[in-house]
XYZ file of C-alpha atoms in Angstrom:
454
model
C 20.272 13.885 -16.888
C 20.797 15.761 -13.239
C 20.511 14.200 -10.500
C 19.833 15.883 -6.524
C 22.428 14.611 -4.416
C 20.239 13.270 -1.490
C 20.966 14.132 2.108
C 20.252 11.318 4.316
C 20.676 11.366 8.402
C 19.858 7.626 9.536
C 20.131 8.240 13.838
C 20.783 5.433 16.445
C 22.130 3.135 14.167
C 21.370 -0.686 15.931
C 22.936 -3.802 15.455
C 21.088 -5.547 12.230
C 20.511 -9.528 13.601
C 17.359 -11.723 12.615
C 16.176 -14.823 14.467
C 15.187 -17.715 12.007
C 11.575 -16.901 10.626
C 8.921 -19.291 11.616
C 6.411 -21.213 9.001
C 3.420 -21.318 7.958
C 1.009 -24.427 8.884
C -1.645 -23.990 5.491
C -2.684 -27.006 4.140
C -2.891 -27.506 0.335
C -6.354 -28.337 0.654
C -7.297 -25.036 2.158
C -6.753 -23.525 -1.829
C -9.721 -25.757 -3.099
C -12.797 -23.859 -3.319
C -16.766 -25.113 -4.606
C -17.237 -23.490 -7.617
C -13.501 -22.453 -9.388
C -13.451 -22.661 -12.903
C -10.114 -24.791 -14.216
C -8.307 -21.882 -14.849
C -8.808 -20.006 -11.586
C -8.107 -23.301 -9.945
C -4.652 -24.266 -12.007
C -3.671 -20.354 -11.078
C -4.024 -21.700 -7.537
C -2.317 -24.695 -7.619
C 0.319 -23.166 -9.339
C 0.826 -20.711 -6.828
C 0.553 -23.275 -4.083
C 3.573 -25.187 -5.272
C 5.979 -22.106 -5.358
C 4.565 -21.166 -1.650
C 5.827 -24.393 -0.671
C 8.613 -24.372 -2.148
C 9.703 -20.695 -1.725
C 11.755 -19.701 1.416
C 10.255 -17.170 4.127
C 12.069 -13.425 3.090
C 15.897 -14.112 4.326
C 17.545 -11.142 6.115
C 20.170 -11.570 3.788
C 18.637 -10.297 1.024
C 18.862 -7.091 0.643
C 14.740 -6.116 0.255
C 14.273 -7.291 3.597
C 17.995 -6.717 5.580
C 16.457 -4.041 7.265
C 12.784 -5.612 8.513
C 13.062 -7.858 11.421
C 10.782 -10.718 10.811
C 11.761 -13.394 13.570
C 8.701 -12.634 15.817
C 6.069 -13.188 13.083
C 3.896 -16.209 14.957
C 3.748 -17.699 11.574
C 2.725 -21.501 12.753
C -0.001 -19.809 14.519
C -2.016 -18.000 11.711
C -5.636 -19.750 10.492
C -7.860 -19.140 7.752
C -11.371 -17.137 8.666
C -14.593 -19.568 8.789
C -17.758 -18.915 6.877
C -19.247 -15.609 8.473
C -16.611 -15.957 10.970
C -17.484 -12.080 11.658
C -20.265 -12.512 13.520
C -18.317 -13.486 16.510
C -15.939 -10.809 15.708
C -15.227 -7.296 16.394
C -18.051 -5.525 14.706
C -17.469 -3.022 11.697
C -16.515 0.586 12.180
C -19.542 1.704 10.496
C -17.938 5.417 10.429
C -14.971 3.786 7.834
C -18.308 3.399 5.048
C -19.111 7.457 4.953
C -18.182 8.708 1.587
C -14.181 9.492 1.432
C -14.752 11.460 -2.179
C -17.691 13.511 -3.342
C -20.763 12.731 -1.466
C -22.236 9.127 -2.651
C -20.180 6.189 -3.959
C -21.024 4.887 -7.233
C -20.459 1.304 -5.830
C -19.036 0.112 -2.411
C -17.151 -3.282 -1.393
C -17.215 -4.497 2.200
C -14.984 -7.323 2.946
C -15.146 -9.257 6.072
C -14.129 -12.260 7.399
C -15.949 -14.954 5.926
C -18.478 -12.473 4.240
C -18.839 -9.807 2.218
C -21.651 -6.845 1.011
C -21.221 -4.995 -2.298
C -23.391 -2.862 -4.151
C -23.087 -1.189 -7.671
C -25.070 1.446 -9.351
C -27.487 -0.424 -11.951
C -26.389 1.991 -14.537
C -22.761 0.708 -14.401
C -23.709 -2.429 -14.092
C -25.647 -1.975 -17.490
C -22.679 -1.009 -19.163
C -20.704 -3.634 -18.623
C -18.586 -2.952 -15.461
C -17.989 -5.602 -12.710
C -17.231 -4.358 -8.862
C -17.698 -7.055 -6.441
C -15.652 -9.141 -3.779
C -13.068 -11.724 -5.108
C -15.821 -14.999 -4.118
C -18.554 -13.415 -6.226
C -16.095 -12.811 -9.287
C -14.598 -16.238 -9.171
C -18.315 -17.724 -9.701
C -20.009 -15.256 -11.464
C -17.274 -13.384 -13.780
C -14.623 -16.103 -14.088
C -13.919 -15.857 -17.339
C -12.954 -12.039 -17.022
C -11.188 -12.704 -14.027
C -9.019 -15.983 -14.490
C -7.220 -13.811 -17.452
C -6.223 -11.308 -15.213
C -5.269 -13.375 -12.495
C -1.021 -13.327 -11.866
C -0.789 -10.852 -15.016
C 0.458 -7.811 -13.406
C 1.939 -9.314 -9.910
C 3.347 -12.945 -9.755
C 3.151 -15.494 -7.390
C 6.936 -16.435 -8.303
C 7.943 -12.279 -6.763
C 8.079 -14.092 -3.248
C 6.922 -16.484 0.304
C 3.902 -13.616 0.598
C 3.118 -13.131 -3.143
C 2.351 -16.888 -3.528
C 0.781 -17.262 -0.459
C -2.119 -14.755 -1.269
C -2.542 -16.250 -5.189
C -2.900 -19.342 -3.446
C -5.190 -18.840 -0.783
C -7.108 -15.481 -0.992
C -10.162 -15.782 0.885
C -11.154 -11.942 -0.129
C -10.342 -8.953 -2.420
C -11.960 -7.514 -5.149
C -12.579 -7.179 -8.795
C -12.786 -4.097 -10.473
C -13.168 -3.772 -14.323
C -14.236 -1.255 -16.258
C -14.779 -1.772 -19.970
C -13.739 0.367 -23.034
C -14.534 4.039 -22.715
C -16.687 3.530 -19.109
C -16.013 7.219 -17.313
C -17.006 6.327 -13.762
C -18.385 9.965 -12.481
C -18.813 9.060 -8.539
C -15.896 7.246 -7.021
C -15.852 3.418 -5.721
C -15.134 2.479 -2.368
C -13.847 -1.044 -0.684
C -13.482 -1.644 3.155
C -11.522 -4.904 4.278
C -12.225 -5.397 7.563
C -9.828 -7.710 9.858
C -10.503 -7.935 13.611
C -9.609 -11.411 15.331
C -6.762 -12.807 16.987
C -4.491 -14.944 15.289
C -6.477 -14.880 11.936
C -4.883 -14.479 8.383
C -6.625 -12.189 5.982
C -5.343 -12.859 2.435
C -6.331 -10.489 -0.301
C -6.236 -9.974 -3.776
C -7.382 -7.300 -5.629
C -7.331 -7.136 -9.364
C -8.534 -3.538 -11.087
C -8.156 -3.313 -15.152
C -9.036 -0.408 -16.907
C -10.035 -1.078 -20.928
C -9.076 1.822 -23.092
C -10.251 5.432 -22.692
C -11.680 4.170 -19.426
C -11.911 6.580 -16.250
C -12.201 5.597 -12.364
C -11.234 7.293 -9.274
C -11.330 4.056 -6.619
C -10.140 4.106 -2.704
C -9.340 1.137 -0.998
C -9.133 0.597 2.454
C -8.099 -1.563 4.939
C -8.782 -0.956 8.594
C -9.228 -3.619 12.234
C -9.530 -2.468 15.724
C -6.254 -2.876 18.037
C -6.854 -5.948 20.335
C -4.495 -7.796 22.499
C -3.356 -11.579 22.989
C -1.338 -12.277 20.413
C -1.216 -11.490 16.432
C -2.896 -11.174 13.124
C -1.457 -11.522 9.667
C -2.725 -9.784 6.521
C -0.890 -11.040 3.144
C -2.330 -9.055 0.112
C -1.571 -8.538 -3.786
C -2.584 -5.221 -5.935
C -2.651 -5.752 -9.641
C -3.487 -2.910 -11.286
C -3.543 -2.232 -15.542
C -4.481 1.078 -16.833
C -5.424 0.552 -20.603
C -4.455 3.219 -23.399
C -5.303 6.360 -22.912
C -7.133 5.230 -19.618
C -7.089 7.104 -16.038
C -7.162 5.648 -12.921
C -7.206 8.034 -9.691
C -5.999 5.320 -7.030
C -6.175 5.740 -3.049
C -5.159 3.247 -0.524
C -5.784 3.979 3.094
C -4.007 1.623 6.151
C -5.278 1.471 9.565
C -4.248 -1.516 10.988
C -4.592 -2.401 14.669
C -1.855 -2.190 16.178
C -1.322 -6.205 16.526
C -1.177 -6.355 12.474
C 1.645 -7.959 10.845
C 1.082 -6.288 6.933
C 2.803 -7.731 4.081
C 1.535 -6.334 -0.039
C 2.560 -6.663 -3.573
C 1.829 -4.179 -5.667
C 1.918 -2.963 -9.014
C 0.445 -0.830 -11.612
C 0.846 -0.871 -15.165
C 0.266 1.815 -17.324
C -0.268 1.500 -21.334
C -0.296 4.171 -24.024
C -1.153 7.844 -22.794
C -2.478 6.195 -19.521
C -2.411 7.828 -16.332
C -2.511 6.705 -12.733
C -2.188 8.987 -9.630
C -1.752 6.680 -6.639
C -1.846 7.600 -3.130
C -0.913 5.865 -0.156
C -1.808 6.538 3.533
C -0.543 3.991 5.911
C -1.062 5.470 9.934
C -1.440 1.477 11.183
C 0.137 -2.108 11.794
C 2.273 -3.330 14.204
C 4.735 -4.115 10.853
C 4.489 -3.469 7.174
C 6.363 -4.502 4.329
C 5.126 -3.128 0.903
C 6.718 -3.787 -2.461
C 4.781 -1.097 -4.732
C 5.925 -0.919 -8.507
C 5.003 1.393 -11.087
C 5.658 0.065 -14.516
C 5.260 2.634 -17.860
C 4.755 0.281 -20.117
C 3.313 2.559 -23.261
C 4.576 5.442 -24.655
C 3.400 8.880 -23.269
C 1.600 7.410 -19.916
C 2.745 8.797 -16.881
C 1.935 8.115 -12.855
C 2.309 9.996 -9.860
C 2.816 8.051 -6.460
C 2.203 9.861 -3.145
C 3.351 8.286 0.070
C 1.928 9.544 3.659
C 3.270 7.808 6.784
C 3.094 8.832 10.613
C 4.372 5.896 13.126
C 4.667 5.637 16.855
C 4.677 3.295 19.980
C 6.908 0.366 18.012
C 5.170 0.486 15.018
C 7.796 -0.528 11.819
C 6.673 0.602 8.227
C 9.057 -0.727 4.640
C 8.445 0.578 1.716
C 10.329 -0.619 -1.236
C 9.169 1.331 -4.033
C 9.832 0.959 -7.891
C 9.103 3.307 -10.668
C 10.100 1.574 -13.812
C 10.461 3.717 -17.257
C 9.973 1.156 -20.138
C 8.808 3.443 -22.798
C 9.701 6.708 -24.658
C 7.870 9.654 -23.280
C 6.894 8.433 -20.238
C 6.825 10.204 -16.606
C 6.788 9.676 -12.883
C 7.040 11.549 -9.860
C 7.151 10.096 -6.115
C 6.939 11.989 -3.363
C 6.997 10.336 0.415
C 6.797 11.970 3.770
C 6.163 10.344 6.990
C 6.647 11.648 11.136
C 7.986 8.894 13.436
C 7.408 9.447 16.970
C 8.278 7.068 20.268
C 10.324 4.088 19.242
C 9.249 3.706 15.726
C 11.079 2.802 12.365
C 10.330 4.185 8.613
C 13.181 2.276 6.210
C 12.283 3.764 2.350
C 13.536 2.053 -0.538
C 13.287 3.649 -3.854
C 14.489 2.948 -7.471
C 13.583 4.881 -10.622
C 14.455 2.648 -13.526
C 14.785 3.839 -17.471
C 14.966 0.994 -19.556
C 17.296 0.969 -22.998
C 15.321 3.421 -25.623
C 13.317 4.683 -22.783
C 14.332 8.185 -24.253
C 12.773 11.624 -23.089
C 11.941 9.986 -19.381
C 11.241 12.144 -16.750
C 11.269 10.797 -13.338
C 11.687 12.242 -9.811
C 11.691 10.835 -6.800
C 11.354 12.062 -2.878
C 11.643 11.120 0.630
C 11.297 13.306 3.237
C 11.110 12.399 7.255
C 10.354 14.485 10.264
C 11.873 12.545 13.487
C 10.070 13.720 16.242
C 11.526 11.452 19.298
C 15.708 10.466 19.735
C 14.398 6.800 19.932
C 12.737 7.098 16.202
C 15.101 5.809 12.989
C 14.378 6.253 9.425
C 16.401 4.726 6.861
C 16.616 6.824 3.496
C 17.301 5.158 0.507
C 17.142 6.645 -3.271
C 18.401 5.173 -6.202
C 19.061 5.116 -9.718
C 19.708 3.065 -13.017
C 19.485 4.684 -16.146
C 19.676 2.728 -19.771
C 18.846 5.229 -22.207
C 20.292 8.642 -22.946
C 18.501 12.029 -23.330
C 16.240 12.016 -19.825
C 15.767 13.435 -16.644
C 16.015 12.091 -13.380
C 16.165 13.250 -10.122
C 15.971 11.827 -6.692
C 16.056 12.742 -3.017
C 16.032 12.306 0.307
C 15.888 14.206 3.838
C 15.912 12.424 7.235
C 15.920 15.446 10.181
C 14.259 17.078 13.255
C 12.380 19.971 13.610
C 13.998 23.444 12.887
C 14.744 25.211 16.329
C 14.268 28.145 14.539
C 10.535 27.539 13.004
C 9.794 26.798 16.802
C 11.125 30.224 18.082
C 9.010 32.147 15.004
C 5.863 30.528 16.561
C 7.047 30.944 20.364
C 7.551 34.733 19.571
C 3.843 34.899 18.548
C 2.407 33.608 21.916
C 2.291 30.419 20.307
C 2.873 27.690 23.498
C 5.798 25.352 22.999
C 3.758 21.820 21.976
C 0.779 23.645 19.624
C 3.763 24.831 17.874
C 5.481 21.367 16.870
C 2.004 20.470 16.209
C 1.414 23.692 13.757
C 5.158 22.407 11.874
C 3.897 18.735 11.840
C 0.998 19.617 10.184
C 2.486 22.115 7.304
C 5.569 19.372 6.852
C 2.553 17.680 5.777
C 0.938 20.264 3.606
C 2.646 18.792 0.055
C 1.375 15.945 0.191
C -2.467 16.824 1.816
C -2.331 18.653 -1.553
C -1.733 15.891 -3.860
C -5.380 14.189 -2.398
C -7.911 15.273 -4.711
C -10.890 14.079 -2.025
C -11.627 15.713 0.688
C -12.858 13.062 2.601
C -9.326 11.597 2.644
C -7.880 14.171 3.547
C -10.039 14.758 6.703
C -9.150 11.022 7.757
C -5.560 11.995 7.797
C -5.674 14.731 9.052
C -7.706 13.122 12.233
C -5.246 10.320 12.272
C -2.313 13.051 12.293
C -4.274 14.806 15.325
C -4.552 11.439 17.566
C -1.038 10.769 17.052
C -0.475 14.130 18.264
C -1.652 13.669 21.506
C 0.527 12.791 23.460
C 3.790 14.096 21.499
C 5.453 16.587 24.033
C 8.901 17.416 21.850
């Protein structure tokens, strides 16, 4: 076993003190939907009764000491109507050009009230389901109710069993023994409107030998007046010897309050890569797990993160060894400009007989502005003997001396700290296997630029 001993530099440390969080004013009658098979519907009302009688997240407890809460206009939040999204902001239609390769195989748009999905026939024909959580609850319920709550529970917390109780959208994504998906699948949630909740759930399971490469998105226009609240679940099961490519993209207006579960779990000589991209939200709070559940699978998680104005971003991440043979690797890197806070939680986790893991772990974050704080946080527990493990994590400034290279090359001061933002990050551009993704970030990384003077 080695282990990196991580160097973390947390800057204007602040006084940690929460307000008492608000509640929510859901009704129990708001889970009861035309149409739910028995099983779907006990799932609910199961999940109703823990909402009610979970607590909101208490700044006590350690997963959320460091994520202010308090101003979350809970009491405030209501469900979307019916095609509520005709009175709406209308869809970006730029967010529905291919992200990877250049057609989807399928593509998922959620709005609120409504949703458009199409699939290509031959898929269809072999048994694979893609389409929005309302359609699968009528049409595919008996696929769907025995996935339901598998992978993510709504006992994990106040936001967990809120969206098993009362998602109004998500999607359902299976894809049967041996399917190889050529063309990847694509799903938009879209969530303008002031002082609406969108709850999500999507469910993706992978039979064995199955292949997939599926980006997920969820994007809403900035708008003023007051908030909006998204409260989401990802369960995710990779079957033996299955491969899931995985890429979630964030660009929440800047009004969003953002709260997700989310796990994958990985069987047998499965293999996930999973990439996240959150540039968006007022706040986020994201619980993402990795669980190795057969022998020989492995995952790779890759994190990409750029904040400004106020924006707050938590990630509590969770890479969980519960097999021989099995192996992870996390890497994270985020820029924080203006008043902005990153806090990164991470635990790698070998369980007992987990031998011959191999897990690493990284966090690495560029502070731009004296205002900006990240918070750092790496950890390990190991049960087994004979693995590796190895964790990190870097919290720092520009290097004075990379500026002075570029300056000596007739390089003018700003277009240089731009230049070093953009190779910081380089590693992780090169972990996104579409190039369609990569151009959104890289956009994204150029706006944010703008007005960053050093």
């Amino acid at each position: 076993m080695t282990k990196e001993t991580p160097e973390i530099v947390i800057r204007g440390r602040r006084r940690e003190s929460q307000a008492p969080v608000k509640t929510f004013s859901f009704q129990r009658s708001m889970i009861r939907v035309d149409g739910l098979s028995s099983g779907i519907q006990a799932f609910r009302e199961r999940a109703w009764n823990l909402f009610e009688n979970l607590p909101m997240p208490d700044p006590k407890d350690e997963a959320w000491r460091r994520t202010d809460i308090s101003g979350l206009q809970a009491d405030l939040f209501r469900l979307p109507e019916t095609d509520a999204y005709l009175d709406l902001a209308p869809l970006d239609e730029s967010l529905l050009s291919p992200l990877a390769g250049e057609a989807h195989a399928g593509q998922v748009i959620l709005l609120p009230g409504g949703a458009r999905t199409t699939l290509d026939e031959n898929l269809c024909a072999q048994g694979m389901v893609f389409t929005d959580l309302r359609t699968a609850e009528q049409n595919y319920a008996e696929l769907l109710e025995t996935r339901l709550g598998k992978i993510v529970s709504p006992e994990e917390g106040k936001f967990a069993a809120l969206a098993s109780a009362l998602a109004q959208t998500g999607v359902f994504l299976y894809v049967p023994k041996g399917v190889v998906v050529e063309q990847p699948l694509h799903s938009l949630l879209w969530g303008p409107g002031i002082g609406l909740a969108h709850i999500s759930h999507v469910v993706v399971w992978l039979e064995e030998g199955a292949s997939v490469t599926y980006v997920h998105e969820y994007a809403s226009p900035t708008e003023t007046g007051g908030q909006t609240l998204h409260a989401g679940l990802v369960e995710v099961f990779v079957g033996e010897g299955a491969s899931l490519r995985f890429v979630e993209l964030q660009s929440w207006g800047e009004h969003v309050w953002n709260f997700t579960h989310e796990r994958v779990r990985v069987g047998r000589q499965g293999n996930v890569d999973w990439v996240f991209g959150a540039m968006g939200g007022h706040l986020t709070k994201n619980f993402a797990e990795l669980d190795l559940v057969g022998e020989g699978s492995s995952g790779r998680m890759s994190g990409f993160y750029f904040t400004d104005g106020d924006q707050h971003l938590d990630y509590d991440s969770q890479q969980n060894h519960l097999a021989p043979h099995t192996t992870s690797d996390l890497l994270f890197k985020g820029a924080l400009l203006d008043r902005s806070r990153v806090v990164w939680q991470g635990m790698i986790y070998v369980a007992p007989g987990a031998f011959k893991t191999d897990g690493y772990q990284a966090n690495r974050n560029l502070v731009l502005s004296r205002q900006a704080r990240a918070d750092s946080i790496p950890g390990l527990e190991i049960l087994a003997d004979d693995v590796r493990c190895t964790h990190g994590a870097t919290v720092g400034k520009i290097d004075p001396e990379q500026i002075f290279y570029l300056r000596t090359r007739g390089i003018p001061d700003v277009e240089a700290k731009r230049l070093i933002v953009e190779g910081f990050f380089d590693p992780i551009m090169q972990r996104i296997p579409f190039e369609g993704v990569r151009a959104r970030f890289q956009e994204a990384i150029q706006r944010k630029m703008l007005n960053f003077k050093g």
